[in-house]
Short mmCIF file of C-alpha atoms and ligand atoms in Angstrom, two decimals:
data_model
loop_
_atom_site.label_atom_id
_atom_site.label_comp_id
_atom_site.label_asym_id
_atom_site.label_seq_id
_atom_site.Cartn_x
_atom_site.Cartn_y
_atom_site.Cartn_z
CA UNK A 2 8.42 17.98 -19.91
CA UNK A 3 7.23 21.09 -21.81
CA UNK A 4 8.38 24.54 -20.80
CA UNK A 5 4.92 25.30 -19.43
CA UNK A 6 5.08 22.12 -17.30
CA UNK A 7 8.55 23.01 -15.99
CA UNK A 8 7.23 26.31 -14.82
CA UNK A 9 4.44 24.77 -12.83
CA UNK A 10 4.81 23.50 -9.25
CA UNK A 11 5.30 19.77 -8.77
CA UNK A 12 2.60 17.92 -6.77
CA UNK A 13 3.61 14.51 -5.42
CA UNK A 14 1.21 11.67 -5.88
CA UNK A 15 0.94 9.31 -2.91
CA UNK A 16 -1.07 6.25 -3.82
CA UNK A 17 -2.71 4.35 -0.95
CA UNK A 18 -4.73 1.82 -2.97
CA UNK A 19 -2.83 -1.08 -1.31
CA UNK A 20 -3.40 0.26 2.24
CA UNK A 21 -6.45 2.55 2.57
CA UNK A 22 -8.03 1.12 -0.61
CA UNK A 23 -7.59 -2.48 0.48
CA UNK A 24 -9.41 -1.65 3.81
CA UNK A 25 -12.70 -1.44 1.89
CA UNK A 26 -14.82 -4.39 3.07
CA UNK A 27 -14.34 -7.11 0.56
CA UNK A 28 -11.43 -5.56 -1.34
CA UNK A 29 -8.79 -8.00 0.00
CA UNK A 30 -6.11 -8.58 -2.60
CA UNK A 31 -3.68 -11.41 -2.90
CA UNK A 32 0.10 -10.93 -2.72
CA UNK A 33 0.47 -11.34 -6.45
CA UNK A 34 -2.27 -8.79 -7.14
CA UNK A 35 -0.58 -6.30 -4.86
CA UNK A 36 2.81 -6.84 -6.47
CA UNK A 37 1.34 -6.36 -9.92
CA UNK A 38 -0.46 -3.14 -8.89
CA UNK A 39 2.65 -1.81 -7.14
CA UNK A 40 4.81 -2.57 -10.20
CA UNK A 41 2.37 -0.64 -12.39
CA UNK A 42 2.24 2.31 -10.00
CA UNK A 43 5.99 2.40 -9.92
CA UNK A 44 6.19 2.35 -13.69
CA UNK A 45 3.53 5.04 -14.11
CA UNK A 46 5.50 7.57 -12.00
CA UNK A 47 3.57 7.52 -8.71
CA UNK A 48 5.90 9.23 -6.30
CA UNK A 49 5.03 7.33 -3.10
CA UNK A 50 3.22 3.94 -2.79
CA UNK A 51 1.71 3.20 0.61
CA UNK A 52 2.11 -0.59 0.36
CA UNK A 53 0.35 -1.68 3.55
CA UNK A 54 0.21 -1.69 7.33
CA UNK A 55 2.95 -4.16 8.29
CA UNK A 56 1.86 -4.89 11.83
CA UNK A 57 -1.74 -5.68 10.76
CA UNK A 58 -0.85 -9.15 9.61
CA UNK A 59 1.95 -11.37 8.30
CA UNK A 60 0.34 -11.02 4.86
CA UNK A 61 0.56 -7.22 4.98
CA UNK A 62 4.16 -7.48 6.25
CA UNK A 63 5.11 -9.74 3.36
CA UNK A 64 3.46 -7.53 0.78
CA UNK A 65 5.19 -4.39 2.06
CA UNK A 66 8.55 -6.05 2.21
CA UNK A 67 8.33 -7.58 -1.26
CA UNK A 68 7.11 -4.33 -2.79
CA UNK A 69 9.93 -2.52 -0.94
CA UNK A 70 12.50 -4.87 -2.56
CA UNK A 71 10.93 -4.60 -5.98
CA UNK A 72 10.21 -0.88 -6.48
CA UNK A 73 12.58 0.93 -8.76
CA UNK A 74 11.69 4.61 -8.44
CA UNK A 75 8.74 5.13 -6.11
CA UNK A 76 9.19 5.75 -2.35
CA UNK A 77 7.68 2.80 -0.47
CA UNK A 78 5.78 3.64 2.59
CA UNK A 79 4.40 1.52 5.44
CA UNK A 80 1.78 2.61 7.96
CA UNK A 81 2.30 2.45 11.77
CA UNK A 82 0.18 3.52 14.71
CA UNK A 83 1.77 5.69 17.39
CA UNK A 84 3.43 2.69 19.01
CA UNK A 85 7.08 1.52 19.07
CA UNK A 86 6.09 -2.01 18.09
CA UNK A 87 4.19 -0.79 15.03
CA UNK A 88 7.02 1.46 13.97
CA UNK A 89 9.66 -1.24 14.36
CA UNK A 90 7.56 -3.69 12.37
CA UNK A 91 7.02 -1.15 9.60
CA UNK A 92 10.73 -0.50 9.48
CA UNK A 93 11.51 -4.23 9.27
CA UNK A 94 9.33 -4.42 6.22
CA UNK A 95 10.72 -1.30 4.61
CA UNK A 96 14.38 -1.26 5.35
CA UNK A 97 15.42 -2.97 2.07
CA UNK A 98 13.56 -0.35 -0.08
CA UNK A 99 15.68 1.96 -2.21
CA UNK A 100 13.50 4.82 -0.80
CA UNK A 101 11.71 3.86 2.38
CA UNK A 102 9.23 5.99 4.35
CA UNK A 103 7.59 5.31 7.69
CA UNK A 104 4.08 6.80 8.03
CA UNK A 105 2.92 7.13 11.66
CA UNK A 106 -0.37 8.60 12.87
CA UNK A 107 -2.46 9.29 15.91
CA UNK A 108 -6.05 10.57 16.35
CA UNK A 109 -6.05 14.25 17.43
CA UNK A 110 -9.75 15.29 17.42
CA UNK A 111 -11.68 15.46 20.67
CA UNK A 112 -13.71 12.39 19.63
CA UNK A 113 -10.60 10.39 18.90
CA UNK A 114 -8.72 11.53 22.01
CA UNK A 115 -11.57 10.92 24.38
CA UNK A 116 -13.25 7.84 23.00
CA UNK A 117 -10.65 5.98 21.02
CA UNK A 118 -7.42 6.77 22.80
CA UNK A 119 -8.67 7.84 26.22
CA UNK A 120 -5.83 10.38 26.34
CA UNK A 121 -5.78 14.10 27.08
CA UNK A 122 -4.20 16.70 24.89
CA UNK A 123 -0.82 16.60 26.66
CA UNK A 124 -0.60 12.80 26.53
CA UNK A 125 -1.23 12.93 22.74
CA UNK A 126 1.54 15.55 22.35
CA UNK A 127 3.97 13.39 24.32
CA UNK A 128 3.06 10.35 22.16
CA UNK A 129 3.76 12.38 19.04
CA UNK A 130 7.20 13.41 20.35
CA UNK A 131 8.07 9.87 21.32
CA UNK A 132 6.87 8.12 18.14
CA UNK A 133 8.09 10.66 15.56
CA UNK A 134 11.50 10.69 17.25
CA UNK A 135 11.61 6.89 17.30
CA UNK A 136 10.59 6.71 13.60
CA UNK A 137 13.26 9.29 12.71
CA UNK A 138 15.94 7.25 14.54
CA UNK A 139 15.23 4.47 12.04
CA UNK A 140 14.37 6.24 8.78
CA UNK A 141 15.20 9.68 7.35
CA UNK A 142 11.83 9.89 5.56
CA UNK A 143 9.02 10.11 8.11
CA UNK A 144 5.41 11.11 7.47
CA UNK A 145 3.22 12.01 10.33
CA UNK A 146 -0.66 12.29 10.29
CA UNK A 147 -3.06 13.73 12.88
CA UNK A 148 -5.99 11.44 12.21
CA UNK A 149 -9.34 13.27 12.01
CA UNK A 150 -7.41 16.52 11.53
CA UNK A 151 -10.38 18.34 9.99
CA UNK A 152 -12.37 17.89 13.22
CA UNK A 153 -9.46 18.82 15.50
CA UNK A 154 -9.51 22.23 17.29
CA UNK A 155 -7.51 24.61 14.99
CA UNK A 156 -5.09 25.74 17.76
CA UNK A 157 -4.47 22.20 19.00
CA UNK A 158 -3.87 20.99 15.44
CA UNK A 159 -1.15 23.64 15.12
CA UNK A 160 0.43 22.47 18.40
CA UNK A 161 0.50 18.85 17.28
CA UNK A 162 2.03 19.71 13.90
CA UNK A 163 4.70 21.88 15.64
CA UNK A 164 5.72 18.94 17.79
CA UNK A 165 5.93 16.53 14.81
CA UNK A 166 8.01 19.00 12.81
CA UNK A 167 10.35 19.68 15.74
CA UNK A 168 10.82 15.89 16.14
CA UNK A 169 11.83 15.53 12.52
CA UNK A 170 8.80 14.61 10.48
CA UNK A 171 9.58 15.30 6.83
CA UNK A 172 5.98 15.12 5.50
CA UNK A 173 2.95 16.37 7.40
CA UNK A 174 -0.26 14.82 6.16
CA UNK A 175 -3.61 16.38 7.03
CA UNK A 176 -6.31 13.74 6.82
CA UNK A 177 -10.00 14.40 6.37
CA UNK A 178 -10.62 11.01 7.85
CA UNK A 179 -14.40 11.13 7.76
CA UNK A 180 -14.85 13.15 4.57
CA UNK A 181 -16.25 16.08 6.53
CA UNK A 182 -14.45 19.11 5.17
CA UNK A 183 -15.31 21.35 2.20
CA UNK A 184 -12.95 23.06 -0.23
CA UNK A 185 -12.70 26.50 1.40
CA UNK A 186 -12.11 24.98 4.83
CA UNK A 187 -9.64 22.46 3.40
CA UNK A 188 -7.58 25.35 2.05
CA UNK A 189 -7.87 27.38 5.22
CA UNK A 190 -6.50 24.58 7.41
CA UNK A 191 -3.35 24.34 5.26
CA UNK A 192 -2.91 28.16 5.26
CA UNK A 193 -3.35 28.34 9.06
CA UNK A 194 -0.71 25.64 9.53
CA UNK A 195 1.73 27.39 7.13
CA UNK A 196 1.21 30.68 8.93
CA UNK A 197 1.71 29.25 12.44
CA UNK A 198 4.09 26.35 12.38
CA UNK A 199 7.78 27.41 12.18
CA UNK A 200 9.73 25.44 9.53
CA UNK A 201 6.64 23.80 8.12
CA UNK A 202 7.64 25.17 4.68
CA UNK A 203 10.71 22.87 4.87
CA UNK A 204 8.37 19.86 5.01
CA UNK A 205 6.00 18.53 2.36
CA UNK A 206 2.37 19.09 3.37
CA UNK A 207 0.04 16.40 2.22
CA UNK A 208 -3.71 16.13 1.94
CA UNK A 209 -5.65 12.87 2.47
CA UNK A 210 -9.37 13.20 1.79
CA UNK A 211 -12.19 10.71 2.08
CA UNK A 212 -15.17 11.11 -0.16
CA UNK A 213 -18.18 10.84 2.20
CA UNK A 214 -19.77 13.99 0.86
CA UNK A 215 -18.40 13.56 -2.70
CA UNK A 216 -15.88 16.37 -2.22
CA UNK A 217 -12.58 14.54 -1.92
CA UNK A 218 -11.18 15.67 -5.29
CA UNK A 219 -12.28 19.31 -4.75
CA UNK A 220 -10.91 19.33 -1.19
CA UNK A 221 -7.56 17.85 -2.33
CA UNK A 222 -7.16 20.44 -5.11
CA UNK A 223 -8.15 23.27 -2.73
CA UNK A 224 -5.44 22.09 -0.29
CA UNK A 225 -2.89 22.14 -3.11
CA UNK A 226 -3.82 25.69 -4.03
CA UNK A 227 -3.22 26.63 -0.40
CA UNK A 228 0.27 25.08 -0.26
CA UNK A 229 -0.05 21.30 0.00
CA UNK A 230 2.28 19.50 -2.39
CA UNK A 231 1.35 15.88 -1.88
CA UNK A 232 -2.08 14.37 -2.67
CA UNK A 233 -3.00 11.06 -1.16
CA UNK A 234 -5.28 9.03 -3.37
CA UNK A 235 -6.35 5.68 -4.65
CA UNK A 236 -7.02 4.22 -8.10
CA UNK A 237 -10.75 4.36 -8.89
CA UNK A 238 -11.21 6.18 -5.58
CA UNK A 239 -11.19 2.81 -3.81
CA UNK A 240 -11.35 3.04 -0.04
CA UNK A 241 -13.51 2.57 3.05
CA UNK A 242 -17.08 3.82 3.01
CA UNK A 243 -17.33 6.30 0.04
CA UNK A 244 -13.61 5.84 -0.69
CA UNK A 245 -10.61 8.17 -1.07
CA UNK A 246 -9.68 10.90 -3.55
CA UNK A 247 -9.42 9.25 -6.96
CA UNK A 248 -5.90 9.36 -8.40
CA UNK A 249 -7.20 9.57 -11.98
CA UNK A 250 -9.34 12.57 -11.15
CA UNK A 251 -6.71 14.78 -9.45
CA UNK A 252 -3.99 13.85 -11.93
CA UNK A 253 -6.18 14.58 -14.96
CA UNK A 254 -7.66 17.75 -13.37
CA UNK A 255 -4.17 19.14 -12.89
CA UNK A 256 -3.23 18.17 -16.44
CA UNK A 257 -6.33 19.46 -18.15
CA UNK A 258 -6.70 22.66 -16.06
CA UNK A 259 -3.09 23.70 -15.86
CA UNK A 260 -4.25 27.07 -17.00
CA UNK A 261 -5.97 27.83 -13.71
CA UNK A 262 -4.12 25.35 -11.45
CA UNK A 263 -0.40 25.84 -12.15
CA UNK A 264 0.72 22.43 -10.91
CA UNK A 265 1.87 19.19 -12.44
CA UNK A 266 2.52 15.64 -11.40
CA UNK A 267 4.99 12.99 -12.58
CA UNK A 268 2.31 10.50 -13.53
CA UNK A 269 2.29 8.91 -16.99
CA UNK A 270 -1.47 9.33 -17.61
CA UNK A 271 -1.49 6.85 -20.46
CA UNK A 272 -1.23 4.07 -17.86
CA UNK A 273 -4.38 5.21 -15.95
CA UNK A 274 -6.83 2.83 -17.71
CA UNK A 275 -4.56 -0.14 -17.21
CA UNK A 276 -4.23 0.67 -13.47
CA UNK A 277 -8.02 1.18 -13.16
CA UNK A 278 -8.76 -2.22 -14.70
CA UNK A 279 -6.19 -3.97 -12.68
CA UNK A 280 -7.51 -2.54 -9.40
CA UNK A 281 -11.13 -3.17 -10.39
CA UNK A 282 -10.40 -6.82 -11.01
CA UNK A 283 -8.17 -7.36 -7.99
CA UNK A 284 -10.59 -5.63 -5.60
CA UNK A 285 -13.79 -6.80 -7.20
CA UNK A 286 -15.07 -3.24 -7.07
CA UNK A 287 -16.52 -2.67 -10.52
CA UNK A 288 -16.10 0.88 -11.85
CA UNK A 289 -19.45 2.64 -12.27
CA UNK A 290 -20.04 3.38 -15.97
CA UNK A 291 -20.25 7.13 -15.47
CA UNK A 292 -17.22 7.38 -13.21
CA UNK A 293 -15.05 10.36 -14.17
CA UNK A 294 -12.04 9.52 -16.33
CA UNK A 295 -12.19 5.66 -16.08
CA UNK A 296 -15.87 4.76 -16.38
CA UNK A 297 -16.95 2.83 -19.48
CA UNK A 298 -18.98 5.87 -20.64
CA UNK A 299 -16.45 8.55 -19.76
CA UNK A 300 -15.56 9.00 -23.43
CA UNK A 301 -18.77 7.57 -25.00
CA UNK A 302 -21.02 9.89 -26.98
CA UNK A 303 -24.54 8.69 -27.33
CA UNK A 304 -26.64 11.64 -28.43
CA UNK A 305 -26.75 12.57 -32.16
CA UNK A 306 -25.56 16.14 -31.61
CA UNK A 307 -22.58 14.98 -29.54
CA UNK A 308 -21.61 12.27 -32.01
CA UNK A 309 -21.86 14.67 -34.93
CA UNK A 310 -19.69 17.27 -33.12
CA UNK A 311 -17.05 14.72 -32.05
CA UNK A 312 -16.78 13.34 -35.57
CA UNK A 313 -16.21 16.88 -36.90
CA UNK A 314 -13.76 17.89 -34.16
CA UNK A 315 -13.34 15.77 -30.98
CA UNK A 316 -12.76 18.91 -28.90
CA UNK A 317 -16.36 19.98 -29.35
CA UNK A 318 -17.38 17.55 -26.59
CA UNK A 319 -14.08 16.18 -25.23
CA UNK A 320 -11.85 18.02 -22.80
CA UNK A 321 -9.20 15.32 -22.94
CA UNK A 322 -8.22 12.76 -25.50
CA UNK A 323 -9.09 9.08 -24.72
CA UNK A 324 -5.50 8.20 -25.61
CA UNK A 325 -4.24 10.51 -22.83
CA UNK A 326 -5.63 8.06 -20.27
CA UNK A 327 -4.56 4.99 -22.16
CA UNK A 328 -7.71 4.12 -24.06
CA UNK A 329 -6.91 2.41 -27.37
CA UNK A 330 -7.78 4.35 -30.55
CA UNK A 331 -7.74 1.13 -32.46
CA UNK A 332 -10.78 -0.94 -31.64
CA UNK A 333 -10.49 -3.44 -34.54
CA UNK A 334 -11.28 -6.93 -33.28
CA UNK A 335 -8.75 -9.76 -33.32
CA UNK A 336 -9.58 -13.26 -34.51
CA UNK A 337 -8.27 -16.79 -34.67
CA UNK A 338 -5.83 -15.82 -37.51
CA UNK A 339 -4.19 -13.17 -35.44
CA UNK A 340 -0.64 -14.18 -34.47
CA UNK A 341 1.68 -13.54 -31.56
CA UNK A 342 2.95 -10.26 -33.00
CA UNK A 343 -0.53 -8.82 -33.49
CA UNK A 344 -1.55 -10.03 -30.02
CA UNK A 345 1.46 -8.37 -28.45
CA UNK A 346 0.84 -5.14 -30.40
CA UNK A 347 -2.75 -5.08 -29.31
CA UNK A 348 -1.82 -5.60 -25.62
CA UNK A 349 0.66 -2.78 -25.87
CA UNK A 350 -2.05 -0.64 -27.45
CA UNK A 351 -4.30 -1.43 -24.44
CA UNK A 352 -1.50 -0.43 -22.04
CA UNK A 353 -1.04 -4.05 -20.87
CA UNK A 354 2.50 -5.23 -20.18
CA UNK A 355 3.37 -8.71 -19.16
CA UNK A 356 6.42 -10.98 -18.79
CA UNK A 357 7.17 -13.75 -21.32
CA UNK A 358 5.62 -16.60 -19.37
CA UNK A 359 2.41 -14.67 -18.67
CA UNK A 360 2.34 -13.58 -22.28
CA UNK A 361 2.61 -17.21 -23.61
CA UNK A 362 -0.20 -18.34 -21.28
CA UNK A 363 -2.40 -15.42 -22.26
CA UNK A 364 -1.74 -16.13 -25.93
CA UNK A 365 -2.85 -19.76 -25.54
CA UNK A 366 -6.08 -18.59 -23.82
CA UNK A 367 -6.61 -15.99 -26.55
CA UNK A 368 -6.34 -18.73 -29.21
CA UNK A 369 -8.83 -20.93 -27.33
CA UNK A 370 -11.19 -17.96 -27.09
CA UNK A 371 -10.83 -17.10 -30.78
CA UNK A 372 -11.81 -20.63 -31.64
CA UNK A 373 -15.08 -20.13 -29.79
CA UNK A 374 -15.66 -16.53 -30.66
CA UNK A 375 -15.27 -15.13 -34.17
CA UNK A 376 -14.40 -11.54 -33.16
CA UNK A 377 -12.28 -10.97 -30.07
CA UNK A 378 -12.85 -7.34 -29.06
CA UNK A 379 -10.68 -5.13 -26.77
CA UNK A 380 -13.05 -5.74 -23.89
CA UNK A 381 -12.73 -9.53 -24.40
CA UNK A 382 -8.96 -9.26 -24.25
CA UNK A 383 -9.08 -7.10 -21.13
CA UNK A 384 -11.40 -9.64 -19.43
CA UNK A 385 -9.08 -12.46 -20.51
CA UNK A 386 -5.99 -10.73 -19.13
CA UNK A 387 -7.72 -9.74 -15.90
CA UNK A 388 -8.70 -13.39 -15.47
CA UNK A 389 -5.16 -14.51 -16.15
CA UNK A 390 -3.92 -12.15 -13.44
CA UNK A 391 -6.43 -13.09 -10.72
CA UNK A 392 -5.66 -16.78 -10.80
CA UNK A 393 -2.14 -17.34 -9.76
CA UNK A 394 0.36 -20.14 -9.29
CA UNK A 395 0.02 -19.55 -5.47
CA UNK A 396 -3.65 -20.37 -5.44
CA UNK A 397 -4.33 -23.35 -3.19
CA UNK A 398 -7.52 -24.38 -5.02
CA UNK A 399 -7.58 -24.88 -8.77
CA UNK A 400 -10.33 -26.06 -11.11
CA UNK A 401 -9.13 -29.13 -13.03
CA UNK A 402 -12.37 -30.38 -14.63
CA UNK A 403 -16.10 -29.90 -14.60
CA UNK A 404 -19.11 -31.17 -16.46
CA UNK A 405 -22.75 -30.20 -15.88
CA UNK A 406 -26.10 -31.60 -16.82
CA UNK A 407 -28.70 -28.82 -17.16
CA UNK A 408 -32.02 -28.33 -18.97
CA UNK A 409 -35.74 -28.64 -18.41
CA UNK A 410 -35.57 -32.03 -16.62
CA UNK A 411 -34.28 -32.72 -13.12
CA UNK A 412 -31.84 -33.51 -11.75
CA UNK A 413 -29.35 -30.83 -12.62
CA UNK A 414 -26.00 -32.16 -11.63
CA UNK A 415 -22.29 -31.35 -11.71
CA UNK A 416 -19.06 -33.36 -11.65
CA UNK A 417 -16.18 -31.30 -10.44
CA UNK A 418 -12.47 -32.09 -9.91
CA UNK A 419 -10.46 -29.59 -7.91
CA UNK A 420 -6.72 -29.62 -7.27
CA UNK A 421 -6.29 -28.58 -3.64
CA UNK A 422 -2.78 -28.04 -2.33
CA UNK A 423 -1.51 -30.11 -5.27
CA UNK A 424 -3.86 -33.08 -4.87
CA UNK A 425 -6.88 -33.89 -7.02
CA UNK A 426 -10.33 -34.33 -5.35
CA UNK A 427 -13.62 -35.14 -7.14
CA UNK A 428 -17.25 -34.53 -6.16
CA UNK A 429 -20.63 -34.84 -7.74
CA UNK A 430 -23.66 -32.84 -6.59
CA UNK A 431 -27.18 -31.88 -7.63
CA UNK A 432 -28.75 -28.50 -7.39
CA UNK A 433 -31.63 -26.21 -8.38
CA UNK A 434 -29.66 -25.29 -11.52
CA UNK A 435 -26.30 -25.91 -13.03
CA UNK A 436 -24.53 -23.15 -11.03
CA UNK A 437 -26.10 -24.31 -7.78
CA UNK A 438 -24.93 -27.87 -8.55
CA UNK A 439 -21.40 -26.79 -9.30
CA UNK A 440 -21.20 -24.68 -6.15
CA UNK A 441 -22.55 -27.55 -4.05
CA UNK A 442 -19.89 -29.90 -5.52
CA UNK A 443 -17.18 -27.38 -4.73
CA UNK A 444 -18.61 -26.99 -1.18
CA UNK A 445 -18.24 -30.73 -0.68
CA UNK A 446 -14.50 -30.37 -1.39
CA UNK A 447 -13.63 -27.13 0.35
CA UNK A 448 -14.21 -26.65 4.04
CA UNK A 449 -15.82 -23.25 4.56
CA UNK A 450 -18.80 -21.49 6.06
CA UNK A 451 -19.05 -18.67 3.63
CA UNK A 452 -22.41 -17.41 2.43
CA UNK A 453 -22.91 -16.29 -1.14
CA UNK A 454 -23.95 -12.61 -0.85
CA UNK A 455 -23.77 -11.43 -4.45
CA UNK A 456 -23.83 -13.26 -7.78
CA UNK A 457 -23.92 -11.24 -10.96
CA UNK A 458 -23.34 -11.94 -14.60
CA UNK A 459 -22.37 -9.36 -17.24
CA UNK A 460 -21.83 -9.85 -20.91
CA UNK A 461 -18.37 -8.49 -21.86
CA UNK A 462 -19.48 -7.58 -25.39
CA UNK A 463 -22.63 -7.97 -27.49
CA UNK A 464 -23.60 -11.13 -29.35
CA UNK A 465 -24.60 -14.66 -28.58
CA UNK A 466 -20.95 -15.80 -28.39
CA UNK A 467 -20.04 -13.08 -25.90
CA UNK A 468 -17.97 -13.91 -22.85
CA UNK A 469 -19.74 -13.65 -19.50
CA UNK A 470 -18.02 -12.04 -16.53
CA UNK A 471 -19.32 -13.49 -13.30
CA UNK A 472 -18.69 -11.51 -10.11
CA UNK A 473 -19.46 -12.94 -6.72
CA UNK A 474 -19.07 -11.88 -3.12
CA UNK A 475 -18.78 -14.32 -0.18
CA UNK A 476 -19.05 -13.56 3.54
CA UNK A 477 -17.54 -15.67 6.30
CA UNK A 478 -17.54 -14.53 9.90
CA UNK A 479 -18.01 -10.83 8.90
CA UNK A 480 -15.13 -11.04 6.37
CA UNK A 481 -16.09 -10.31 2.77
CA UNK A 482 -14.17 -11.58 -0.30
CA UNK A 483 -14.89 -11.32 -3.98
CA UNK A 484 -14.10 -13.27 -7.11
CA UNK A 485 -14.45 -12.44 -10.77
CA UNK A 486 -13.89 -14.54 -13.91
CA UNK A 487 -14.76 -14.46 -17.59
CA UNK A 488 -15.52 -17.21 -20.09
CA UNK A 489 -17.74 -17.90 -23.03
CA UNK A 490 -19.32 -20.58 -20.85
CA UNK A 491 -21.22 -18.83 -18.02
CA UNK A 492 -21.11 -21.97 -15.80
CA UNK A 493 -17.36 -22.19 -16.15
CA UNK A 494 -16.93 -18.49 -15.23
CA UNK A 495 -19.27 -19.02 -12.28
CA UNK A 496 -17.13 -21.92 -11.00
CA UNK A 497 -13.88 -19.96 -11.54
CA UNK A 498 -15.21 -16.89 -9.82
CA UNK A 499 -16.26 -18.97 -6.81
CA UNK A 500 -12.81 -20.60 -6.60
CA UNK A 501 -11.01 -17.29 -6.84
CA UNK A 502 -13.13 -16.04 -3.91
CA UNK A 503 -12.45 -19.16 -1.89
CA UNK A 504 -8.75 -18.79 -2.50
CA UNK A 505 -8.98 -15.21 -1.19
CA UNK A 506 -10.94 -16.48 1.79
CA UNK A 507 -8.07 -18.75 2.70
CA UNK A 508 -5.60 -15.81 2.53
CA UNK A 509 -8.03 -13.76 4.53
CA UNK A 510 -8.28 -16.47 7.24
CA UNK A 511 -4.51 -16.59 7.55
CA UNK A 512 -4.42 -12.83 7.80
CA UNK A 513 -7.04 -12.75 10.54
CA UNK A 514 -5.35 -15.50 12.48
CA UNK A 515 -2.01 -13.66 12.37
CA UNK A 516 -3.39 -10.22 13.15
CA UNK A 517 -3.08 -8.55 16.45
CA UNK A 518 -6.44 -8.92 18.24
CA UNK A 519 -6.74 -5.33 19.36
CA UNK A 520 -5.68 -3.76 16.18
CA UNK A 521 -7.82 -0.96 14.90
CA UNK A 522 -7.00 0.13 11.37
CA UNK A 523 -7.54 3.65 10.35
CA UNK A 524 -9.65 4.51 7.36
O1 LIG B 8 -8.09 8.56 6.89
C1 LIG B 8 -7.11 8.57 7.67
O2 LIG B 8 -7.04 9.37 8.64
C2 LIG B 8 -6.01 7.68 7.43
C3 LIG B 8 -4.76 7.92 8.24
C4 LIG B 8 -4.12 6.67 8.68
C5 LIG B 8 -3.84 8.77 7.39
O3 LIG B 8 -6.07 6.83 6.58
ZN1 LIG B 9 -7.75 7.34 5.14
#
């Protein structure tokens, strides 16, 4: 930490990618994906990880409890509605964490009180007393949130926060649940609370902004300037509707503009790109090319004047260095003669860390790729590693073999062998084209009613030997899942993307079956 950093105020980063982010329709992640993301967040210095909503399903419970056991430094938080059963379940998932936190919430705005809760103001206040006290009887670290705070009457919001503080909440989070506020108002709400709630200065005040009007980052920073010291955010801004405040945006804004915003975070910014890629792959939400900080074009200079300036002095058109967010400054391609040491060094350069087994498997796939493709570029390696991460040992369905007949003559057909729950099953099918034939053969082997909603192919790099990333989205009974895979053979990536999505569908089905029927998850 530099002297200037030490003099600045510390802002806690609370990441809710695995809870609020995962609530985006179609962003369901597997247990292994959640563990990998949590491990990276822990390593990159995120202060608090909201790992899930334990009462929502057995899958969520399992994810929170495994993350709680695994995390080394981050506080691990679980969400609970204002109900004893929710809080007890959250605590059961969290109690083994080195640093556990229970986060409980209730709607406080007139719309939420009248229509969702059917409770009057007093009843809501009594519920807050009861539930915050109960949470505190289990855990010393309790966060309380008035859902839809920014549309709650100012004087009533003060009353609710007073009660939560009196009952022992240690963090008070002010959610802009529907992304309705604007920077000046966001700051004013925090100031009003600090001026009117005794002892609030002994708690951490948090801000949790949704991005419906594109102001989430600005609203979060305005809240910090007014006294909030925790920002709730997600990687890539993932989240329901227009998403949440993007972690990379607030962290980099505070780093780059420390001159006018004297605050700092504990996040190792060089891991931002790795986290962004991991979350994009696991959630299937591709990052838009012009997305601030993590978009493909965020550091690309196309126009002649810009390129000329950057070559002379990067600062002419760059306000931060690509390396500060973990972009490699060594884009030399690898090839079939590159050995293990070079491969390991390249992964390190790209901010990718993996255990020995995963490394050996990735190296074998790299060698196979290098046999097909002369130059293996950074983007090829990232696609390969992402792919390695999305298919896991726990997947119930695996692709063992496939062969297709395609061309100008009919029939187009596919032979497919899948290993399902450890047993091999074969099918042959015909279709309008090779992908259709493969999908029909898979459908003969896997019992599902999902409809293919999106199928898209993107070349990872330029050239005839480029890998193709196939992204697909399936919908079954209103539930959406996605799959993504890369290969130099587009039909193979199509099959693998489909199988990844079907594996997620199975997880999703288990989750739905286990979930409480009247549960309503907050955004
Ligand atoms: O947006 C929201 O209000 C939430 C709460 C549960 C904090 O996500
Ligand atoms: Zn939210």
